[in-house]
């Protein structure tokens, strides 16, 4: 069962850019920031009318289709958002994918590059091009790392590597923009999504964290209540 919001935040007159907005966590973040009053710019390669999209746009949700692994596309995306809405206050780097696989010695380069591009390069490019506008608004970046990035492991090494990169990117952004732009990341374990339930039907689903609960934490990290927090990697794995 989805958690109810345990606190209120006021994002009136702010603009939130949320990547990976068509997925389970991305769409939950769209709902949370929209409910808090933000104008939401929902970014994905999967359009809302696709059967794979969980995004439900309304008059305060504006969808932008972009390839976040292409720098020209990201530059044009940020320019379009600022032209349309005048500012950027929050950037949520949620776009990403999980992929298990083979030991490193047997991993195809294409598979490794896919995970680097989708999980890490997308966050790097979105942060790079949004930063000038976030500096103007003294805004915040929240990215998605993973619990598994805290150590090496068998079977999904490239995924863990890219999510560890998100933590280092976050710490770097925080250091480089101290006092201007706050940067933090969250670290989920298994998120309670339809896809994960289908992949792991025999798991203890009650221990998994609902996407809305993670979206709550991301909202807090962007609000004034977290003004003294930057460079953090926040666990959001509950009992999973």
XYZ file of C-alpha atoms in Angstrom:
240
model
C 0.000 0.000 0.000
C 1.356 3.436 -0.900
C 2.403 5.591 2.009
C 0.585 8.847 2.715
C 2.563 12.060 2.752
C 3.854 12.607 6.278
C 4.826 16.262 5.815
C 4.046 19.244 3.641
C 6.437 21.151 1.406
C 5.691 24.288 -0.568
C 7.101 24.347 -4.083
C 4.809 27.088 -5.398
C 6.450 29.208 -8.111
C 9.257 26.677 -8.601
C 10.133 24.536 -11.606
C 11.144 20.901 -11.162
C 12.864 18.900 -13.902
C 12.341 15.162 -13.388
C 14.088 12.671 -15.663
C 12.883 9.106 -16.084
C 9.405 10.506 -15.492
C 7.526 7.697 -17.214
C 8.795 5.025 -14.809
C 7.485 4.005 -11.408
C 9.779 6.187 -9.294
C 9.806 9.045 -11.797
C 6.021 9.223 -12.014
C 5.773 9.128 -8.202
C 8.186 12.057 -8.013
C 6.131 13.938 -10.606
C 3.017 13.457 -8.459
C 4.809 14.527 -5.255
C 6.302 17.707 -6.676
C 3.114 18.610 -8.544
C 1.075 18.119 -5.352
C 3.500 20.459 -3.587
C 2.793 23.204 -6.136
C 5.746 22.922 -8.511
C 5.542 23.258 -12.252
C 6.881 19.875 -13.337
C 8.913 19.293 -16.483
C 8.713 15.530 -16.976
C 11.517 14.159 -19.164
C 11.745 10.715 -20.741
C 12.276 8.842 -23.985
C 8.982 7.056 -23.268
C 5.987 9.281 -24.066
C 2.977 9.430 -21.703
C 0.707 7.768 -24.280
C 2.938 4.687 -24.431
C 1.735 1.496 -22.764
C 5.073 1.440 -20.906
C 4.495 4.849 -19.288
C 3.069 5.380 -15.792
C 3.084 9.166 -16.193
C -0.226 11.017 -16.018
C 0.281 14.616 -17.191
C -2.061 17.453 -16.268
C -2.065 21.220 -16.730
C 0.969 21.637 -14.451
C 2.957 18.755 -15.917
C 4.795 19.402 -19.144
C 6.323 16.450 -20.980
C 9.637 16.754 -22.829
C 10.991 13.892 -24.892
C 14.784 13.749 -24.883
C 17.724 11.372 -25.194
C 19.626 12.163 -22.021
C 22.715 10.341 -23.299
C 23.105 12.871 -26.150
C 24.668 16.178 -25.094
C 23.066 18.218 -27.870
C 19.671 16.825 -26.926
C 20.222 17.674 -23.254
C 21.417 21.192 -24.071
C 18.342 21.772 -26.250
C 16.110 20.303 -23.546
C 17.372 22.672 -20.862
C 17.107 25.655 -23.210
C 13.512 24.704 -24.049
C 12.541 24.330 -20.380
C 14.012 27.704 -19.458
C 12.402 29.349 -22.499
C 9.046 27.858 -21.516
C 9.152 28.378 -17.751
C 11.898 30.907 -17.018
C 13.879 28.994 -14.407
C 14.915 25.646 -12.917
C 14.774 25.102 -9.149
C 14.933 21.319 -8.743
C 16.626 18.648 -10.837
C 15.790 15.014 -10.098
C 18.064 12.591 -11.938
C 15.871 9.483 -11.870
C 16.452 8.113 -15.386
C 18.231 4.782 -15.144
C 18.012 1.048 -15.601
C 18.979 -2.186 -13.857
C 20.616 -5.002 -15.708
C 22.220 -8.092 -14.309
C 24.733 -9.987 -16.336
C 27.977 -11.877 -16.456
C 31.244 -11.572 -14.539
C 33.404 -8.677 -15.683
C 35.658 -10.972 -17.714
C 32.653 -12.091 -19.733
C 30.743 -8.786 -19.972
C 30.262 -7.339 -23.450
C 31.456 -3.771 -23.858
C 28.069 -2.790 -25.289
C 26.320 -3.909 -22.092
C 28.750 -1.980 -19.901
C 28.429 1.133 -22.064
C 24.621 0.925 -21.936
C 24.626 1.066 -18.141
C 27.216 3.836 -18.035
C 25.207 5.882 -20.532
C 21.753 5.415 -19.041
C 22.660 5.510 -15.339
C 25.638 7.846 -15.115
C 26.107 9.829 -18.313
C 22.472 10.949 -18.260
C 22.836 12.373 -14.735
C 26.156 13.996 -15.606
C 24.758 15.739 -18.691
C 21.510 16.842 -17.047
C 23.419 18.258 -14.076
C 26.017 19.955 -16.272
C 23.483 21.809 -18.388
C 21.003 22.605 -15.611
C 23.668 23.933 -13.230
C 23.830 27.547 -14.507
C 20.086 27.885 -13.933
C 20.179 26.068 -10.591
C 22.939 28.434 -9.499
C 20.701 31.388 -10.317
C 17.823 29.965 -8.285
C 20.046 28.448 -5.550
C 18.295 25.171 -6.267
C 18.878 21.501 -5.585
C 19.831 18.295 -7.370
C 18.728 14.858 -6.181
C 20.002 11.794 -8.027
C 19.362 8.077 -7.612
C 22.213 5.822 -6.515
C 21.629 2.343 -5.054
C 22.286 0.377 -1.881
C 24.230 -2.166 -3.935
C 26.703 0.555 -4.973
C 28.232 0.420 -1.488
C 30.167 -2.733 -2.339
C 31.101 -4.967 -5.219
C 29.005 -7.988 -5.980
C 28.532 -10.882 -8.345
C 26.203 -10.730 -11.306
C 25.502 -7.005 -11.625
C 28.945 -5.424 -11.371
C 28.486 -2.791 -14.118
C 25.230 -1.629 -12.511
C 26.917 -1.254 -9.119
C 29.812 0.625 -10.729
C 27.528 3.176 -12.381
C 25.495 3.729 -9.228
C 28.699 4.240 -7.221
C 29.555 6.849 -9.840
C 26.308 8.654 -8.992
C 27.458 8.982 -5.373
C 30.806 10.440 -6.436
C 29.082 12.765 -8.921
C 26.815 13.935 -6.095
C 29.712 14.613 -3.737
C 31.581 16.450 -6.479
C 28.597 18.642 -7.352
C 28.133 19.449 -3.671
C 31.785 20.467 -3.237
C 31.901 22.514 -6.432
C 28.681 24.392 -5.644
C 28.905 24.763 -1.874
C 26.617 27.514 -0.653
C 24.804 27.782 -3.995
C 23.388 24.482 -5.248
C 22.737 21.534 -2.949
C 23.328 18.042 -4.355
C 22.259 14.823 -2.684
C 21.332 11.305 -3.752
C 19.079 8.551 -2.482
C 19.999 4.885 -2.271
C 17.088 2.476 -2.809
C 17.293 -1.281 -2.566
C 14.355 -3.078 -4.201
C 11.519 -0.690 -5.070
C 7.975 -2.044 -5.013
C 7.061 -1.765 -8.692
C 4.976 -3.983 -10.973
C 8.093 -4.890 -12.948
C 10.007 -5.965 -9.827
C 7.055 -8.010 -8.564
C 6.885 -9.775 -11.903
C 10.646 -10.400 -11.871
C 10.654 -11.659 -8.251
C 7.201 -13.161 -7.596
C 8.306 -15.166 -4.551
C 10.067 -12.318 -2.720
C 8.783 -10.631 0.438
C 7.029 -7.723 -1.269
C 5.882 -6.278 2.075
C 9.490 -5.359 2.877
C 9.957 -3.361 -0.321
C 9.711 0.420 -0.390
C 6.892 2.109 -2.281
C 8.013 4.670 -4.908
C 5.934 7.363 -3.200
C 7.961 6.938 -0.010
C 11.189 7.560 -1.918
C 9.590 10.545 -3.667
C 8.830 11.946 -0.201
C 12.521 11.836 0.691
C 13.490 13.446 -2.613
C 10.998 16.247 -1.957
C 12.451 16.802 1.497
C 15.980 17.013 0.098
C 14.817 19.780 -2.242
C 12.937 21.788 0.390
C 14.138 24.479 2.774
C 14.034 21.992 5.645
C 17.125 20.313 4.167
C 18.995 23.577 3.561
C 22.002 22.359 5.571
C 22.248 19.001 3.777
C 24.444 18.590 0.695
C 26.691 15.793 -0.516
C 24.668 13.108 1.276
C 23.806 9.593 0.115
C 20.546 8.851 1.904
C 19.407 5.241 2.490
C 15.798 4.678 1.372
C 15.627 0.905 1.559
C 13.505 0.477 4.677
C 13.417 -3.226 5.548
C 14.311 -4.469 2.066
